[in-house]
Short mmCIF file of C-alpha atoms in Angstrom, two decimals:
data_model
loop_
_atom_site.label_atom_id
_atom_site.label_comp_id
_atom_site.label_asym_id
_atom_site.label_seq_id
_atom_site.Cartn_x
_atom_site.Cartn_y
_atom_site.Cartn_z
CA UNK A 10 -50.75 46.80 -8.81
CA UNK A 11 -52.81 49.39 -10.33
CA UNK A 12 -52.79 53.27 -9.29
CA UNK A 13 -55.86 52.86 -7.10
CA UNK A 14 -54.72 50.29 -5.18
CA UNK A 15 -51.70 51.77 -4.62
CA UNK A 16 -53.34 55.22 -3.35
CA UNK A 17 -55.73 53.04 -0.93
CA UNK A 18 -52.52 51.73 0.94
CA UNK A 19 -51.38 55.13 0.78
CA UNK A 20 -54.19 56.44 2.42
CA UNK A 21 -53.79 53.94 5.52
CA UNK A 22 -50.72 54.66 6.46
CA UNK A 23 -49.65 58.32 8.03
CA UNK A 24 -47.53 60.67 6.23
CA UNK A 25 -44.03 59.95 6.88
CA UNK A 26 -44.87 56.41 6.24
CA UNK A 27 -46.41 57.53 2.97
CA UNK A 28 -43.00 59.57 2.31
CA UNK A 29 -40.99 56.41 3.30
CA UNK A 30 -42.87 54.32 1.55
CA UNK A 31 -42.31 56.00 -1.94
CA UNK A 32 -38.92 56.68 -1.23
CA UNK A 33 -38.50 53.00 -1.00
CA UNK A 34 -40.62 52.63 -3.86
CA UNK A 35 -38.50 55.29 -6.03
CA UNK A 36 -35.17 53.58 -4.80
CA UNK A 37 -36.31 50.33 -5.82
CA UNK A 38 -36.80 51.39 -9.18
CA UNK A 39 -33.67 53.22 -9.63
CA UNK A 40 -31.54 50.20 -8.77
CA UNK A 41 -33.72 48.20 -11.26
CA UNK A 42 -32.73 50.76 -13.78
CA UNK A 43 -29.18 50.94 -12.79
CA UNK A 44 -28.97 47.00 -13.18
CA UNK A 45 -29.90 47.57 -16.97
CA UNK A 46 -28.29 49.91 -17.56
CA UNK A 47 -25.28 48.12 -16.32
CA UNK A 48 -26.08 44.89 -17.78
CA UNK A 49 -26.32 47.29 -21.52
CA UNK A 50 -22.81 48.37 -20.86
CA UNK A 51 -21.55 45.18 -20.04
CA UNK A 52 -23.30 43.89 -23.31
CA UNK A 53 -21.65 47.00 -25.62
CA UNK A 54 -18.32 46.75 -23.86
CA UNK A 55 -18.71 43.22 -25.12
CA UNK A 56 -19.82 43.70 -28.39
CA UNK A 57 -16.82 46.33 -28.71
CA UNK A 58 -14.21 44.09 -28.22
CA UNK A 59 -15.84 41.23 -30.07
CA UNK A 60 -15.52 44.17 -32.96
CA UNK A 61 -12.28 44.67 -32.25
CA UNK A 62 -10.59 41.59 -32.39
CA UNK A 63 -12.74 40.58 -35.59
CA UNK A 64 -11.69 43.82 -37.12
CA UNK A 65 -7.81 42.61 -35.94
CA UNK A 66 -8.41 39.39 -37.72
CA UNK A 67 -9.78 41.12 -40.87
CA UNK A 68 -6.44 43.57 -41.14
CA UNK A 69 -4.39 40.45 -40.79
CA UNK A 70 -5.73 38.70 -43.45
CA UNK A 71 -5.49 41.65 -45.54
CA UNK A 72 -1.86 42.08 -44.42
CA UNK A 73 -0.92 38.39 -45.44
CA UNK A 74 -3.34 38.95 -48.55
CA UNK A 75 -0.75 41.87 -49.59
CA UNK A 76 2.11 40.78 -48.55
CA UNK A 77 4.74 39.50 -51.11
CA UNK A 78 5.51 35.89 -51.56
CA UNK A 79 8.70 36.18 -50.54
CA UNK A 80 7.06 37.01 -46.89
CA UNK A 81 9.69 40.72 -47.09
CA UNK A 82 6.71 43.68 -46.59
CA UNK A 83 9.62 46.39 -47.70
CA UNK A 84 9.11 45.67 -51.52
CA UNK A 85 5.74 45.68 -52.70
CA UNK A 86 6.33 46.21 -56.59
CA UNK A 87 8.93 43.68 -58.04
CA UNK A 88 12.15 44.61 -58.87
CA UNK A 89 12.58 46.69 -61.86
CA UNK A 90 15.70 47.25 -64.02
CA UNK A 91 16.18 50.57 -65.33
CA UNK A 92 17.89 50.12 -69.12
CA UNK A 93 18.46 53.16 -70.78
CA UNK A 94 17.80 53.05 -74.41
CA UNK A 95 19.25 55.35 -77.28
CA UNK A 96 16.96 58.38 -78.80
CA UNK A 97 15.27 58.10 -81.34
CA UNK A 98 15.58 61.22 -83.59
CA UNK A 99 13.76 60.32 -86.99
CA UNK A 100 17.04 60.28 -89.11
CA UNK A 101 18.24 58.45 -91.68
CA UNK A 102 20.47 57.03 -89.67
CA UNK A 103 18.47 55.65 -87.13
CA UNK A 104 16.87 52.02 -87.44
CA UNK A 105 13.37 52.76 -86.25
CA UNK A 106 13.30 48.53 -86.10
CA UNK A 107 16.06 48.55 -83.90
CA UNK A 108 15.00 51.62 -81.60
CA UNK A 109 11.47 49.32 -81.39
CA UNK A 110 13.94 46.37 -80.17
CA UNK A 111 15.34 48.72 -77.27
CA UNK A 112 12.14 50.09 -76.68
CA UNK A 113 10.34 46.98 -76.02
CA UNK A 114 13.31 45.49 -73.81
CA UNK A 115 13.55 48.50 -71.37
CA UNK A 116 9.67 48.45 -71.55
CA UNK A 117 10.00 44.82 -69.89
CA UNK A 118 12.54 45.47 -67.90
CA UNK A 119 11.14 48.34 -66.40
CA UNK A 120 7.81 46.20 -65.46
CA UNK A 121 5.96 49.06 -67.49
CA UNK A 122 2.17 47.60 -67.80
CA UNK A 123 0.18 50.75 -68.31
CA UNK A 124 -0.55 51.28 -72.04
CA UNK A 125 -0.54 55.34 -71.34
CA UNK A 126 2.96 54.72 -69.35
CA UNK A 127 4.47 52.54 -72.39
CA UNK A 128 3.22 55.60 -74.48
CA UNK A 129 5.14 58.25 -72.34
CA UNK A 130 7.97 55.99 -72.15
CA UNK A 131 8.29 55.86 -75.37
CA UNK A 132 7.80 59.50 -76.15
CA UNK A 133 10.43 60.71 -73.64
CA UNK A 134 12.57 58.62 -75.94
CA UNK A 135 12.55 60.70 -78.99
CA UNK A 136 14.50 63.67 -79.81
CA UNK A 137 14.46 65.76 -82.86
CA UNK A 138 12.10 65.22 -85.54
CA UNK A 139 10.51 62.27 -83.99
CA UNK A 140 10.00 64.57 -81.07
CA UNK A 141 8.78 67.28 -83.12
CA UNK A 142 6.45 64.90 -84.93
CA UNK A 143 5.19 63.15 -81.84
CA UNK A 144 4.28 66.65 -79.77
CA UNK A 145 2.67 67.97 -83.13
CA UNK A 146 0.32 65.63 -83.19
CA UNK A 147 -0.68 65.72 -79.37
CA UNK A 148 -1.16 69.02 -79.71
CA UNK A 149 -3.60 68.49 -82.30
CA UNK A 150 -5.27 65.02 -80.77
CA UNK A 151 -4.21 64.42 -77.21
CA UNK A 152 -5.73 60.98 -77.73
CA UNK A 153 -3.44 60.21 -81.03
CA UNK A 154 -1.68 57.43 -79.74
CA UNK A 155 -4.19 55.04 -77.87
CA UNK A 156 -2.15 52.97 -77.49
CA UNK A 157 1.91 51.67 -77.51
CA UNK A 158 1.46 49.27 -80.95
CA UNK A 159 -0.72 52.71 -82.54
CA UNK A 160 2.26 54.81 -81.27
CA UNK A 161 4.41 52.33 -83.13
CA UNK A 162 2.25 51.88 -86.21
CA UNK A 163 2.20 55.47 -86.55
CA UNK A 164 6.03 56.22 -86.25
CA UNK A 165 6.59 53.56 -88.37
CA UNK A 166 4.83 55.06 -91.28
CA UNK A 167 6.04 58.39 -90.88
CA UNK A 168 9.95 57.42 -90.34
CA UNK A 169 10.97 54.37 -91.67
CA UNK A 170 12.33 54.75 -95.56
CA UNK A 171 9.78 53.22 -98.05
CA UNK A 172 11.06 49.43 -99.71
CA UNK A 173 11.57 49.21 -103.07
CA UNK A 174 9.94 45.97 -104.10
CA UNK A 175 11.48 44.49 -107.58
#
């Protein structure tokens, strides 16, 4: 109905029953509005649980994803075994062939992956000379050993006695 048709009914009737009458119509239209609005919170409400439980289901999987094979959610790294190796001080008397021997073993053992971490490892390991050596040449290139074999390579040439070849 448009707006004049509306004011022509309006006109016939007398003025409480024009005050009724839109009261009734105002009414009307706020319970139509109340009904969406309700039916819009029923639909979110809804919608938020349906978000919940597939949120649920996606930490779950992640859970189970993470978890260790052996199903125990305690012990997330696998176990490590802490060897303790001799120092190497860049003497005569140390094998730098057999410190590499240790080295390597407790690297394993230890479950050390990171090249940097083999590095340090390795580093905290010297005493002495070798230590001397080692911190010298950080200080000059904090990037001089890239790398554990460099480390290795490099130690190698500066410590271990030349061969005679006949």
């Amino acid at each position: 109905m448009g707006i004049h048709a509306v004011s022509v009914m309006l006109e016939a009737l007398n003025r409480d029953a024009q005050h009724a009458t839109i009261a009734k119509f105002i009414q009307n239209e706020l319970d139509a509005e109340r009904e969406k609005v309700a039916l819009l919170h029923q639909q979110g409400s809804q919608q938020a649980e349906l978000l919940r439980e597939q949120g649920a289901q996606q930490f779950e999987l992640l859970r189970q994803q993470q978890a260790p094979a052996g199903g125990s959610m305690h012990s997330r790294r696998p176990e490590t075994l802490k060897i303790d190796i001799s120092k190497y001080r860049g003497v005569e008397e140390d094998s730098v062939l057999r410190w590499f021997v240790e080295l390597d073993d407790a690297i394993r053992a230890r479950r050390i992956d990171d090249g940097d971490m083999q590095v340090a490892f390795a580093q905290s390991n010297l005493a002495g000379r070798a230590k001397t050596w080692a911190l010298g040449l950080k200080l000059h290139d904090p990037y001089a050993f890239g790398s554990l074999e460099v480390f290795k390579s490099r130690l190698r040439q500066t410590f271990e006695p030349p061969r005679a070849e006949f």
